[in-house]
XYZ file of C-alpha atoms in Angstrom:
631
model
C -64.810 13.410 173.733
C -61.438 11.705 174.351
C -60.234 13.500 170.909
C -61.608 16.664 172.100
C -60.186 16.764 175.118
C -56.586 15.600 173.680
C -56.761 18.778 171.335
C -56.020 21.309 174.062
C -53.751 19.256 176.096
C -51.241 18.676 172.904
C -52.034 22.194 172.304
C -50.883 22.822 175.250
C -47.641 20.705 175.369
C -46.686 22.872 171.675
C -47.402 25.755 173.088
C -44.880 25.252 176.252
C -42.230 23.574 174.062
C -42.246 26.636 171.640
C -42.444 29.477 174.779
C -39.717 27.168 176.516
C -37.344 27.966 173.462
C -38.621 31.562 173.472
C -37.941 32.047 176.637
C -34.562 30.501 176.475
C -33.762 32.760 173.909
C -35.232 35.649 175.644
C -33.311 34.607 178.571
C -30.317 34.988 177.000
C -30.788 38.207 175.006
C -31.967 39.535 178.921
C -28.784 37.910 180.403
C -26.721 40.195 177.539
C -28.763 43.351 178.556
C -28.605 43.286 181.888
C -24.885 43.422 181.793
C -25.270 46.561 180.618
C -27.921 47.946 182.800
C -30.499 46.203 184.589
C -34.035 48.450 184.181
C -37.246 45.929 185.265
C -39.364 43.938 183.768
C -39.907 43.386 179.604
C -43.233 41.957 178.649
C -44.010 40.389 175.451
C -46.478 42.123 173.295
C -46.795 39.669 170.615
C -45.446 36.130 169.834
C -45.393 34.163 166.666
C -44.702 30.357 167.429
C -43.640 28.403 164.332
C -42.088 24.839 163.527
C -38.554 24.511 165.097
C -35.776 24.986 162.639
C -32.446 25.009 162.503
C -31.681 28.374 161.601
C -33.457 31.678 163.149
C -34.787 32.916 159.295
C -38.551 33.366 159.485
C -39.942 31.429 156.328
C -44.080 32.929 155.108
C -46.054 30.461 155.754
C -47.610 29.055 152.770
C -51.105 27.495 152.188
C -51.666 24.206 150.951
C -54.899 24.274 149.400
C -54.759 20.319 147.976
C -54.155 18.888 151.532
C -53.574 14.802 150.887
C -53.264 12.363 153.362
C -50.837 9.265 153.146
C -51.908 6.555 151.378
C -52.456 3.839 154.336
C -53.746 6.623 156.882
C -57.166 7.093 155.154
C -58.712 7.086 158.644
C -61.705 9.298 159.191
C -61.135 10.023 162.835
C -57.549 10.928 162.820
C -57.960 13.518 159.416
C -60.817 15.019 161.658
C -58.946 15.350 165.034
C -55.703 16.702 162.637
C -57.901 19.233 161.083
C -59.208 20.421 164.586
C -55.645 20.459 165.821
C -54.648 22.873 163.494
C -57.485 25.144 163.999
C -56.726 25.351 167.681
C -53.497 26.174 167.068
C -54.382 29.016 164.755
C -56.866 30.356 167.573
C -53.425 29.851 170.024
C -51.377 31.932 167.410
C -53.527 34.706 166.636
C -53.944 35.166 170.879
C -51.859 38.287 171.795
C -49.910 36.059 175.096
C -48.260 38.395 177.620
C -45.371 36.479 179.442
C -43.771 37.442 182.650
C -40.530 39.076 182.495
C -37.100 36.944 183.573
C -35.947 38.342 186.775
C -32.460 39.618 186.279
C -30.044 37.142 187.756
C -26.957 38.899 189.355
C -23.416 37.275 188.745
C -22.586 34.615 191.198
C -19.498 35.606 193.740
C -17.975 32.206 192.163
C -18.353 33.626 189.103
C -17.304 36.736 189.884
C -14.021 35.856 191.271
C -12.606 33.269 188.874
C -13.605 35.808 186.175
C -11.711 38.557 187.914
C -8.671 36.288 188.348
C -8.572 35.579 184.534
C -8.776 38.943 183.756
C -5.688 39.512 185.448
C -3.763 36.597 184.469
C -3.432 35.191 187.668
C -3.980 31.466 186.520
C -1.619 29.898 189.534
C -3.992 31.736 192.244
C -7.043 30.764 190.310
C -5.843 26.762 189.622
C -5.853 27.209 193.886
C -8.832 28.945 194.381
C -10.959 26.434 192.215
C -9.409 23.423 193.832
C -9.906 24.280 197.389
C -13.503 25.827 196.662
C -14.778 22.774 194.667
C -12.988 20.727 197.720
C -15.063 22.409 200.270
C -18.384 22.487 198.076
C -18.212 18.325 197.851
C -17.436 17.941 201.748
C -20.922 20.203 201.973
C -18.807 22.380 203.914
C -20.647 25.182 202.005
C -23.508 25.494 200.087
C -23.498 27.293 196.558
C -26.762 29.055 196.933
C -26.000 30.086 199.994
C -22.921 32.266 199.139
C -24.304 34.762 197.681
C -24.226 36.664 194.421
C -22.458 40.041 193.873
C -23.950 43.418 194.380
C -25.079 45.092 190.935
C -22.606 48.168 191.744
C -19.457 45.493 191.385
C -20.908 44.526 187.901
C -21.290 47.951 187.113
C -17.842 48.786 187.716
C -16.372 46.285 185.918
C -18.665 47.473 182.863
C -17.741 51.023 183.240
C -13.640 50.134 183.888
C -13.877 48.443 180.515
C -15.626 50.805 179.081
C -13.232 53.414 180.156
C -10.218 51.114 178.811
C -11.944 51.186 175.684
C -12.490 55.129 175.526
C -8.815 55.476 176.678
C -7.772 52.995 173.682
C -9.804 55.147 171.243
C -8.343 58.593 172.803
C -4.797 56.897 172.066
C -5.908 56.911 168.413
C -6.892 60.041 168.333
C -3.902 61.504 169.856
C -2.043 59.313 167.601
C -4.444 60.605 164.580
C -4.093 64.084 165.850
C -0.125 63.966 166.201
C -0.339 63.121 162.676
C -2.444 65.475 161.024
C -0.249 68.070 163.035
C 2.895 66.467 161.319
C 1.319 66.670 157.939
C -0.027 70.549 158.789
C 3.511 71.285 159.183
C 4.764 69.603 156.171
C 2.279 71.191 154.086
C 3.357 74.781 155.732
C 6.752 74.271 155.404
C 6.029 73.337 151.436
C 3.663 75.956 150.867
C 6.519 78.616 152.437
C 9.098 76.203 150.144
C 6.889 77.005 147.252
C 6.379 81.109 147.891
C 9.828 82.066 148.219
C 10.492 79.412 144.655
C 7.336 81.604 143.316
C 9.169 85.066 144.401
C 12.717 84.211 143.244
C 11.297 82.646 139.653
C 9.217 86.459 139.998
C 12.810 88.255 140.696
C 14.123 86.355 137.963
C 11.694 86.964 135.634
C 12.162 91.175 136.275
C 16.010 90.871 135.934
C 15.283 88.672 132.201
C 13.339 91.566 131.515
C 15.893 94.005 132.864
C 18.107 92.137 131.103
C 16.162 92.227 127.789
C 15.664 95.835 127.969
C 19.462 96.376 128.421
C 20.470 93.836 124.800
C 17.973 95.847 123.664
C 19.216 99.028 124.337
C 23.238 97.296 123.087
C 21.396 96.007 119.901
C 20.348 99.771 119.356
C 24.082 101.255 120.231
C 25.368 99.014 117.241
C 23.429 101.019 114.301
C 25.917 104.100 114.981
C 28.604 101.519 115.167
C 27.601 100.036 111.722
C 27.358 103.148 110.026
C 30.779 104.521 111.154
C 32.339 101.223 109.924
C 30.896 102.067 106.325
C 32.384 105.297 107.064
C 35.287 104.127 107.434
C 35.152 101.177 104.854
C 34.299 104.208 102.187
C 36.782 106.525 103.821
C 39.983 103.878 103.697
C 39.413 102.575 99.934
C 39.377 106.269 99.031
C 42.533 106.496 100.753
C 43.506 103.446 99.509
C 42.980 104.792 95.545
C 44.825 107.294 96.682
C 47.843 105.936 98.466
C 48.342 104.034 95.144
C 48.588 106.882 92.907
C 50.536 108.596 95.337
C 52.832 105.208 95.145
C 52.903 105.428 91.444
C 54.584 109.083 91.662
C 56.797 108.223 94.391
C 58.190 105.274 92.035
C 58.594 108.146 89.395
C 60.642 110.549 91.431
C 62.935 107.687 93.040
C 63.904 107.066 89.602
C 64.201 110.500 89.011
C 66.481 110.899 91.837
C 68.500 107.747 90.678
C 69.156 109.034 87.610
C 70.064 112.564 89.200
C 72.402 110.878 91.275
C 74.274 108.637 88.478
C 75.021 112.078 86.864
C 76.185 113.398 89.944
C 78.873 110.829 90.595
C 79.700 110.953 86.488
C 80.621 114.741 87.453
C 77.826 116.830 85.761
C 76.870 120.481 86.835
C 74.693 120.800 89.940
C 71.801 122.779 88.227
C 69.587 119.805 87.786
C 68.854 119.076 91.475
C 68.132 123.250 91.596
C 65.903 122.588 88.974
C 64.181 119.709 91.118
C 63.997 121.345 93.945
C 62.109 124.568 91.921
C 59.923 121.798 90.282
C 59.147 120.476 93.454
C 58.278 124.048 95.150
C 56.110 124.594 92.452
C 54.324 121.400 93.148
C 54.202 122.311 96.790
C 52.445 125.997 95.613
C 49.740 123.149 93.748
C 46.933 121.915 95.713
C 47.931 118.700 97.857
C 45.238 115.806 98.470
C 45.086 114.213 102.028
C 47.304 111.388 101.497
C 50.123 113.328 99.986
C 49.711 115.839 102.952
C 49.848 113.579 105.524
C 52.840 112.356 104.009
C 54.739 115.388 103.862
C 53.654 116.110 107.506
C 54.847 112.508 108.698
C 58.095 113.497 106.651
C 58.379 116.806 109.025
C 57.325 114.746 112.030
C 60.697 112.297 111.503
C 62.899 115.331 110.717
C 61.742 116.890 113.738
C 61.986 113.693 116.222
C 65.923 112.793 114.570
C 66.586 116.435 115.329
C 65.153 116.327 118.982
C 66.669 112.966 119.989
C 70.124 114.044 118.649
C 69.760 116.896 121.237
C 67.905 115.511 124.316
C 68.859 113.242 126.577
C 66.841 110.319 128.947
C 65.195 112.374 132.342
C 66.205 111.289 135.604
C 64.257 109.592 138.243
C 63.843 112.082 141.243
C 65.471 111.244 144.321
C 63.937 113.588 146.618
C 60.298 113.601 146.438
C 58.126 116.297 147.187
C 55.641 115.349 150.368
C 52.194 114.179 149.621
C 49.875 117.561 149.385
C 46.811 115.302 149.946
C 47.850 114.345 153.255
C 46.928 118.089 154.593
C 44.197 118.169 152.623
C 42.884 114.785 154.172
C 43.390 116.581 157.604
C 41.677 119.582 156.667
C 38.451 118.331 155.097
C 36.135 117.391 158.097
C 32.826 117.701 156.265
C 31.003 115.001 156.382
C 31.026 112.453 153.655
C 28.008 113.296 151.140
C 25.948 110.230 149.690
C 22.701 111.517 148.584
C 23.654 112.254 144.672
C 21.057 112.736 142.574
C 21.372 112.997 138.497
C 22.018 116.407 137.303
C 22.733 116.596 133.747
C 23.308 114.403 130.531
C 25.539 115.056 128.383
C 25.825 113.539 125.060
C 29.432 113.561 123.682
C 30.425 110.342 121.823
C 28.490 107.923 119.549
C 30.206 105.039 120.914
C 30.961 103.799 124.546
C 32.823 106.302 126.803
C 35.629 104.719 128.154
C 37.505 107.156 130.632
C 36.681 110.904 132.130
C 39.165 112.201 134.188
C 39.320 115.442 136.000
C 41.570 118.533 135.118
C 44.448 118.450 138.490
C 43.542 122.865 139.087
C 40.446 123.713 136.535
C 37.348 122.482 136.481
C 37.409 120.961 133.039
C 36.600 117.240 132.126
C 37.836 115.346 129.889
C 36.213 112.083 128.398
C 37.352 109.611 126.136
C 35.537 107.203 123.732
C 35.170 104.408 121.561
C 34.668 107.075 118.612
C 38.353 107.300 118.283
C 37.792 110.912 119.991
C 38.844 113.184 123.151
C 36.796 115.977 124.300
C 37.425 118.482 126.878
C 34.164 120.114 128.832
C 33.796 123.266 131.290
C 32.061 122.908 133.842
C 29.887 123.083 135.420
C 27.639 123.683 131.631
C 29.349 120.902 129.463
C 30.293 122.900 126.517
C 32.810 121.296 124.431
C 35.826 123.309 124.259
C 37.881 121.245 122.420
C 38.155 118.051 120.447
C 41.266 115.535 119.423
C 41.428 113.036 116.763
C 44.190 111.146 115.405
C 44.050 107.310 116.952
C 43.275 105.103 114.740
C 41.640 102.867 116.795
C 39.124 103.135 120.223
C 40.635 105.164 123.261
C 40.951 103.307 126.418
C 42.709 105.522 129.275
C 43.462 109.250 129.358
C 45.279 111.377 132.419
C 46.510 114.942 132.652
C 50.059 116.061 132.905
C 50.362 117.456 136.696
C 50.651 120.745 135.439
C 47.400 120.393 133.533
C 48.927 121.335 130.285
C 48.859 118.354 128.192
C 46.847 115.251 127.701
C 47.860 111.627 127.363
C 45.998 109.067 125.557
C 46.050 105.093 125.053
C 44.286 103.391 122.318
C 43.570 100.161 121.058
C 45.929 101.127 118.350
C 48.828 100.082 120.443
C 49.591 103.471 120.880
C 50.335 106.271 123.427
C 49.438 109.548 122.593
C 50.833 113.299 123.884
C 48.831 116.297 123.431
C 48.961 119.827 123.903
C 45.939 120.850 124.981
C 46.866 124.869 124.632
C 46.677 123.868 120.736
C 45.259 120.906 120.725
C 47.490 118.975 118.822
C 49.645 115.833 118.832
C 53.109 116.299 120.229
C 54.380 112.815 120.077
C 53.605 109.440 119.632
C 54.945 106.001 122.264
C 54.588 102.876 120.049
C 56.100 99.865 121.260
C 53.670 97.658 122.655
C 52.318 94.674 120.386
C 48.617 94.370 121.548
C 45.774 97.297 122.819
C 47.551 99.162 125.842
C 44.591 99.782 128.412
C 45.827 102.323 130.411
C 48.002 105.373 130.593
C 49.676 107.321 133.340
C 51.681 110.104 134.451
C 54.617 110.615 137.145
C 54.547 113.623 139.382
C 57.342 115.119 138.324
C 55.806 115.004 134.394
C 58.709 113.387 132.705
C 57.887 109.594 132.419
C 54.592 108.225 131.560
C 53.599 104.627 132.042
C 51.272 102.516 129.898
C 49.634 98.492 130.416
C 48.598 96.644 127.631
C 47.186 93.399 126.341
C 50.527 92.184 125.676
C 50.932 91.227 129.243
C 53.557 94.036 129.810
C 53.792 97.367 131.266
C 56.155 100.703 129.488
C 57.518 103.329 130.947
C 58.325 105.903 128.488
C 60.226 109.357 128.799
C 59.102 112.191 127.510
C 62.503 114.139 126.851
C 64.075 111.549 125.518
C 60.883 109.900 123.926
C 61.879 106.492 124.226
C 60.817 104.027 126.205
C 63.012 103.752 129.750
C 62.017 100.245 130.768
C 59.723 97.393 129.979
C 58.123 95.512 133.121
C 57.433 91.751 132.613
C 55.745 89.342 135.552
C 51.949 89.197 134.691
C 50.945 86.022 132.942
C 48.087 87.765 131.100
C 46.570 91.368 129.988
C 47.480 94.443 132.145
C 44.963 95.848 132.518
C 45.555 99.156 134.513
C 48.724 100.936 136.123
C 49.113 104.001 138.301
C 52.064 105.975 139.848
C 51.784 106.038 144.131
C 51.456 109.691 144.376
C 54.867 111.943 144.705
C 56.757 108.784 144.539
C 58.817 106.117 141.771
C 56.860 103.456 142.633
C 53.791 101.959 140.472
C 50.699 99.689 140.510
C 49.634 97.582 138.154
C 46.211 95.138 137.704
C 45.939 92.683 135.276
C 43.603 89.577 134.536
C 45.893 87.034 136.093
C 44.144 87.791 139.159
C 47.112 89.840 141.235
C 48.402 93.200 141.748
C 52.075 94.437 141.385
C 54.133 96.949 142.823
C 57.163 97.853 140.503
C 60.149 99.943 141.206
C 59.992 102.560 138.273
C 63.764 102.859 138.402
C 64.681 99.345 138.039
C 61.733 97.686 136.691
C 61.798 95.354 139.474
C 58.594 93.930 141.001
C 59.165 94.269 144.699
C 55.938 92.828 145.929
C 52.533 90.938 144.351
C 49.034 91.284 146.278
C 46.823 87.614 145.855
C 43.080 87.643 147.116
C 41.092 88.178 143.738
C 39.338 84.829 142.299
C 38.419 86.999 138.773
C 40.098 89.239 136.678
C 41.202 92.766 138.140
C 39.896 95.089 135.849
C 40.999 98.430 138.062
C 43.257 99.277 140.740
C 43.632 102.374 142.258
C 45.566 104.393 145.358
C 43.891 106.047 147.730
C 44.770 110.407 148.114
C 46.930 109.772 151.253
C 48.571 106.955 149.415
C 47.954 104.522 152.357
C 45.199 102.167 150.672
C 44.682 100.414 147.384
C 41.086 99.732 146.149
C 40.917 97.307 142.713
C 37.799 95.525 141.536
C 37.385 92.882 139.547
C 34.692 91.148 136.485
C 32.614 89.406 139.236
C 32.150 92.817 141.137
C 34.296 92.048 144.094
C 35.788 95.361 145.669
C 38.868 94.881 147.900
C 40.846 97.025 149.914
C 44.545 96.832 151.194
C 46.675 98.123 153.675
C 49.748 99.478 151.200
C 52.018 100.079 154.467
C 51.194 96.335 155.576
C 50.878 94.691 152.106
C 47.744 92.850 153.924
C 44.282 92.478 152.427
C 41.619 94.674 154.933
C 38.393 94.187 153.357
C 36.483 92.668 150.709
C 32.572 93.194 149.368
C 31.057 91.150 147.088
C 28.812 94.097 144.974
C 28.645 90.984 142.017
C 27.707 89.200 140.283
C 27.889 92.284 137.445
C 31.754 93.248 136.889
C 33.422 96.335 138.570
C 34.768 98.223 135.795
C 36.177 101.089 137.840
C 36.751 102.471 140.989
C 37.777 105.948 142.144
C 38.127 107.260 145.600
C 36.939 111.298 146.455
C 39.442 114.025 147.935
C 38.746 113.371 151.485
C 39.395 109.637 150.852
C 36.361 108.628 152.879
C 33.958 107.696 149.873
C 34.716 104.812 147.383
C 32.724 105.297 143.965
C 32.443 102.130 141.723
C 31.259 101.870 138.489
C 29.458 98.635 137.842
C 28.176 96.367 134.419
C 24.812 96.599 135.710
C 24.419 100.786 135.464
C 24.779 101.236 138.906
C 27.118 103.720 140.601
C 27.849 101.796 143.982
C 29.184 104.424 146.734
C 31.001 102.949 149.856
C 30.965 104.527 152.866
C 35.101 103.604 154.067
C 34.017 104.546 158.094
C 30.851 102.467 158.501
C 30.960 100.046 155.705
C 27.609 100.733 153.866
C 26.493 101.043 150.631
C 24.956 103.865 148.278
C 23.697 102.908 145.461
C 23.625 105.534 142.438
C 20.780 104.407 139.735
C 20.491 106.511 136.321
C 22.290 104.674 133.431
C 20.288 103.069 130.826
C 23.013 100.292 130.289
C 26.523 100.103 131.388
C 28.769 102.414 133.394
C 32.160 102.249 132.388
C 34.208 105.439 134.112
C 33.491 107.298 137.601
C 34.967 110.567 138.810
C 34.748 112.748 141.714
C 35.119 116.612 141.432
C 37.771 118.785 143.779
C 35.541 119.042 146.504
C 33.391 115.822 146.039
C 30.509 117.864 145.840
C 29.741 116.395 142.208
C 29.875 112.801 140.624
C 30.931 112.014 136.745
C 30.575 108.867 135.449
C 30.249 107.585 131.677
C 28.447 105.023 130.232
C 28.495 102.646 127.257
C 25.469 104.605 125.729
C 27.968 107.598 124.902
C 26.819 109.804 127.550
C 28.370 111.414 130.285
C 25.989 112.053 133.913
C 26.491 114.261 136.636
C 25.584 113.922 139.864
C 25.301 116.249 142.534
């Protein structure tokens, strides 16, 4: 009976022990939870006591099936009361056990304050408060239970205010997280613009590769005429060549002829011998002549003539009292409005190589165009029927310009030539040769006795026409002239060249009086306006420049580049500036409010532009061999 009424009370005693630690632990899980909200009363639904350990890891419990007892504890009673021991704790275990909930203990004012104080670093006012309170609590001044605890509300509010710190911590990062990604957003915009306009200009690119494609293409195609007029030619100059040689041969023959003729002569023979030549050689001239031997004979006639003239003429004289400008009143006169919209008209196809030059007849309307082709034609207008053709460079034609009075033609070629021609007959009237590289371009003096030429040589002629000599030979550039042009009713000329300046010469005294520097490229074209009081010149990067010829002052410049300006050419009114650019493109310039008209019709590059009388209509030439108006 004393064992059986042991069993419950150590049953008991386990029991307590293991709730005691329960509830201790309990207790302190409650103590957490109720600082963040207090709610009532928890209640234990089911509790599984097991052995102490040291760690909280439930372990299964295992059975032990060959139960032994210690050798030296074989007692009877004690396995019995053992055995019944564990069976009432088994009953104890599998009893569901509900447990009164811990009351929720509120946060002593103590407490409360020191914790408050620590949390705001006040560690001098705390090292007081503790001192005197602990002073007062051992002189039983006070009592600790009879302080107090704080409210729940105070507890509260310290909960939330940290857990607002916290949410105002985490809305830092997020600002600081959002600030970023906004950052990167922009980045990434500014790259993806970065990367569309790199897209469009490799896109622009790409079309002006295939622009430019199209164009070699187009210059790979001009070459085939090119090729088969040097076979032409190849065939055509060792035919002359055979020739020449025979025609050498017999030219040996009558020298000695003549040498023996003359011997006699001096020994005092009769005179009938040289009759007899002379009827010999009529009767040859009555015999059919081949080309070489008539071109001789003719260049024979040509020198007879020219030793004849220049026994008889003498050198023209600069004119002292010029005429007045006749554009000026026409300037006045002409208040149409400027016209821009052009549009192509006719093609006409007059050369098989590159047209180099068209200039306007000064009264008619005729045109005249020039070309690599070694040829001159002269047009009506407005139709473009040929009315007459001139041949006899032996090399490509650069520059042509009319005699004032309209009735003759000059002509430079790369043949370091200047040609004269009447254009009533169409024929060659005299020849300029004198310069030792191509001469570029050719001009005439209003009063149609002196005609100036440029050339690669880096010098500039001035030749007269009476006296057919050349007057005076203008040095200064440093490299190739490249243009030249008389001021209108006056002795003074302009000259471009690829050393980057213009010149203005005296005519008289070959004198350069002044030198215009502004151009960074070659000058391929300069040029004076009708009224005479502005110069326009262009140059191989396609910068267009204007000056002020009273001032000798630079008053504009546009940048129409990067293809080269190969001409420019102002109309009658002097209000419109027409250039003719590498790219095809006639660019138009309005002089009174600086815009730009841009002309697009040539298949590759324009070369020459020209405006009609009344600026109505537009010529320009191109290096396919065609010649465009526009109107």
């Amino acid at each position: 009976m004393a064992a059986q009424r042991g069993i419950p009370s150590s049953a008991v005693r386990v029991l307590e022990e293991a709730l005691g630690m329960g509830l201790t632990a309990a207790g302190d899980a409650r103590d957490t939870a109720d600082a963040v909200a207090a709610e009532g009363a928890y209640y234990l639904e089911q509790v599984t006591i097991t052995e102490a350990s040291e760690d909280d890891y439930e372990y299964e419990e295992i059975p032990d099936d060959n139960f032994s007892i210690p050798e030296g504890e074989e007692d009877l009673a004690k396995a019995i009361q053992m055995a019944q021991e564990q069976a009432t704790d088994t009953e104890i275990l599998e009893r569901k056990t509900v447990l009164p909930s811990k009351p929720a203990v509120p946060e002593v004012i103590e407490d409360f304050l020191c914790n408050f104080l620590i949390k705001m670093g006040m560690t001098r006012t705390l090292d007081c408060f503790q001192s005197e309170w602990y002073e007062l609590i051992q002189k039983g001044v006070t009592e600790l239970r009879t302080v107090g605890n704080v409210p729940d509300v105070y507890t509260q509010l310290m909960l939330l205010e940290n857990e607002n710190k916290n949410l105002k911590k985490d809305l830092k990062h997020y600002k600081q997280a959002a600030d970023k990604a906004r950052e990167d957003l922009l980045k990434i915009q500014k790259e993806r613009d970065f990367h569309r306009m790199h897209h469009k200009r490799i896109v622009q690119e790409k079309n002006k590769l295939i622009n430019d494609l199209k164009g070699l293409k187009l210059h790979y195609a001009s070459y085939e005429p090119t090729i088969r007029v040097l076979h032409e030619k190849h065939h055509t100059l060792l035919k002359e060549k055979m020739l020449t040689s025979l025609e050498r041969d017999k030219v040996v023959g009558q020298i000695s002829g003549l040498q023996e003729i003359l011997k006699n002569v001096e020994i005092g023979h009769s005179y009938h011998a040289p009759e007899m030549k002379v009827g010999r050689s009529r009767e040859k001239e009555n015999t059919p002549e081949g080309p070489t031997q008539k071109g001789l004979r003719e260049a024979r006639e040509q020198n007879k003539c020219k030793t004849k003239m220049k026994g008889n003429t003498k050198d023209s004289e600069f004119p002292i009292d010029m005429q007045p400008n006749a554009n000026l009143n026409v300037c006045k006169e002409n208040l149409s409005p400027a016209k821009f919209d052009y549009k192509l008209k006719n093609i006409f196809r007059l050369h098989e190589l590159p047209v180099s030059c068209v200039s306007m007849h000064p009264h008619k309307d005729i045109l005249v165009s020039c070309g690599e082709d070694r040829l001159w034609k002269v047009l009506g207008l407005p139709k473009g029927n040929v009315l007459l053709t001139g041949f006899g460079h032996t090399d490509w034609l650069s520059d042509c310009c009319f005699h004032p009075s309209g009735n003759k033609l000059a002509t430079s070629s790369g043949d370091t030539t200047v040609k004269l021609w009447d254009l009533c007959k169409g024929d060659c009237i005299l020849t300029f040769e004198g310069h030792s590289h191509a001469v570029w371009s050719c001009t005439w003096h209003s009063c149609g006795n002196f005609v100036a030429s440029s050339s690669l040589d880096k010098t500039s002629k001035i030749w007269d026409v009476n006296s057919e000599r050349c007057r005076c030979t203008l040095y200064g550039h440093t490299d190739s002239v490249n243009s030249i042009e008389f001021f209108p009713f006056s002795n003074t000329l302009l000259t471009s060249s690829a050393d980057k300046t213009l010149s203005i010469w005296d005519a008289r005294t070959g004198i350069c009086e002044q030198s215009l520097y502004g151009h960074m490229h070659s000058i391929n074209d300069a040029i004076f306006d009708p009224r005479g009081h502005m110069i326009a010149s262009c140059d191989a990067r396609g910068v267009t420049k204007l000056w002020d010829f009273r001032k000798l002052l630079p008053i504009v410049s546009i940048d129409i580049g990067p293809s080269p300006g190969n001409e420019v050419n102002f109309d009658s009114s002097g209000r419109v500036l027409a250039q003719a650019s590498g790219n095809g493109v006639i660019h138009l310039l309005d002089l009174k409010s600086g815009e730009i008209h841009k002309l697009m019709g040539h298949e590759s590059e324009a070369h020459t532009v020209v405006f009609s009388h009344d600026g109505e209509i537009l010529f320009s030439g191109g290096s396919d061999g065609t010649v465009r108006t526009w109107s």
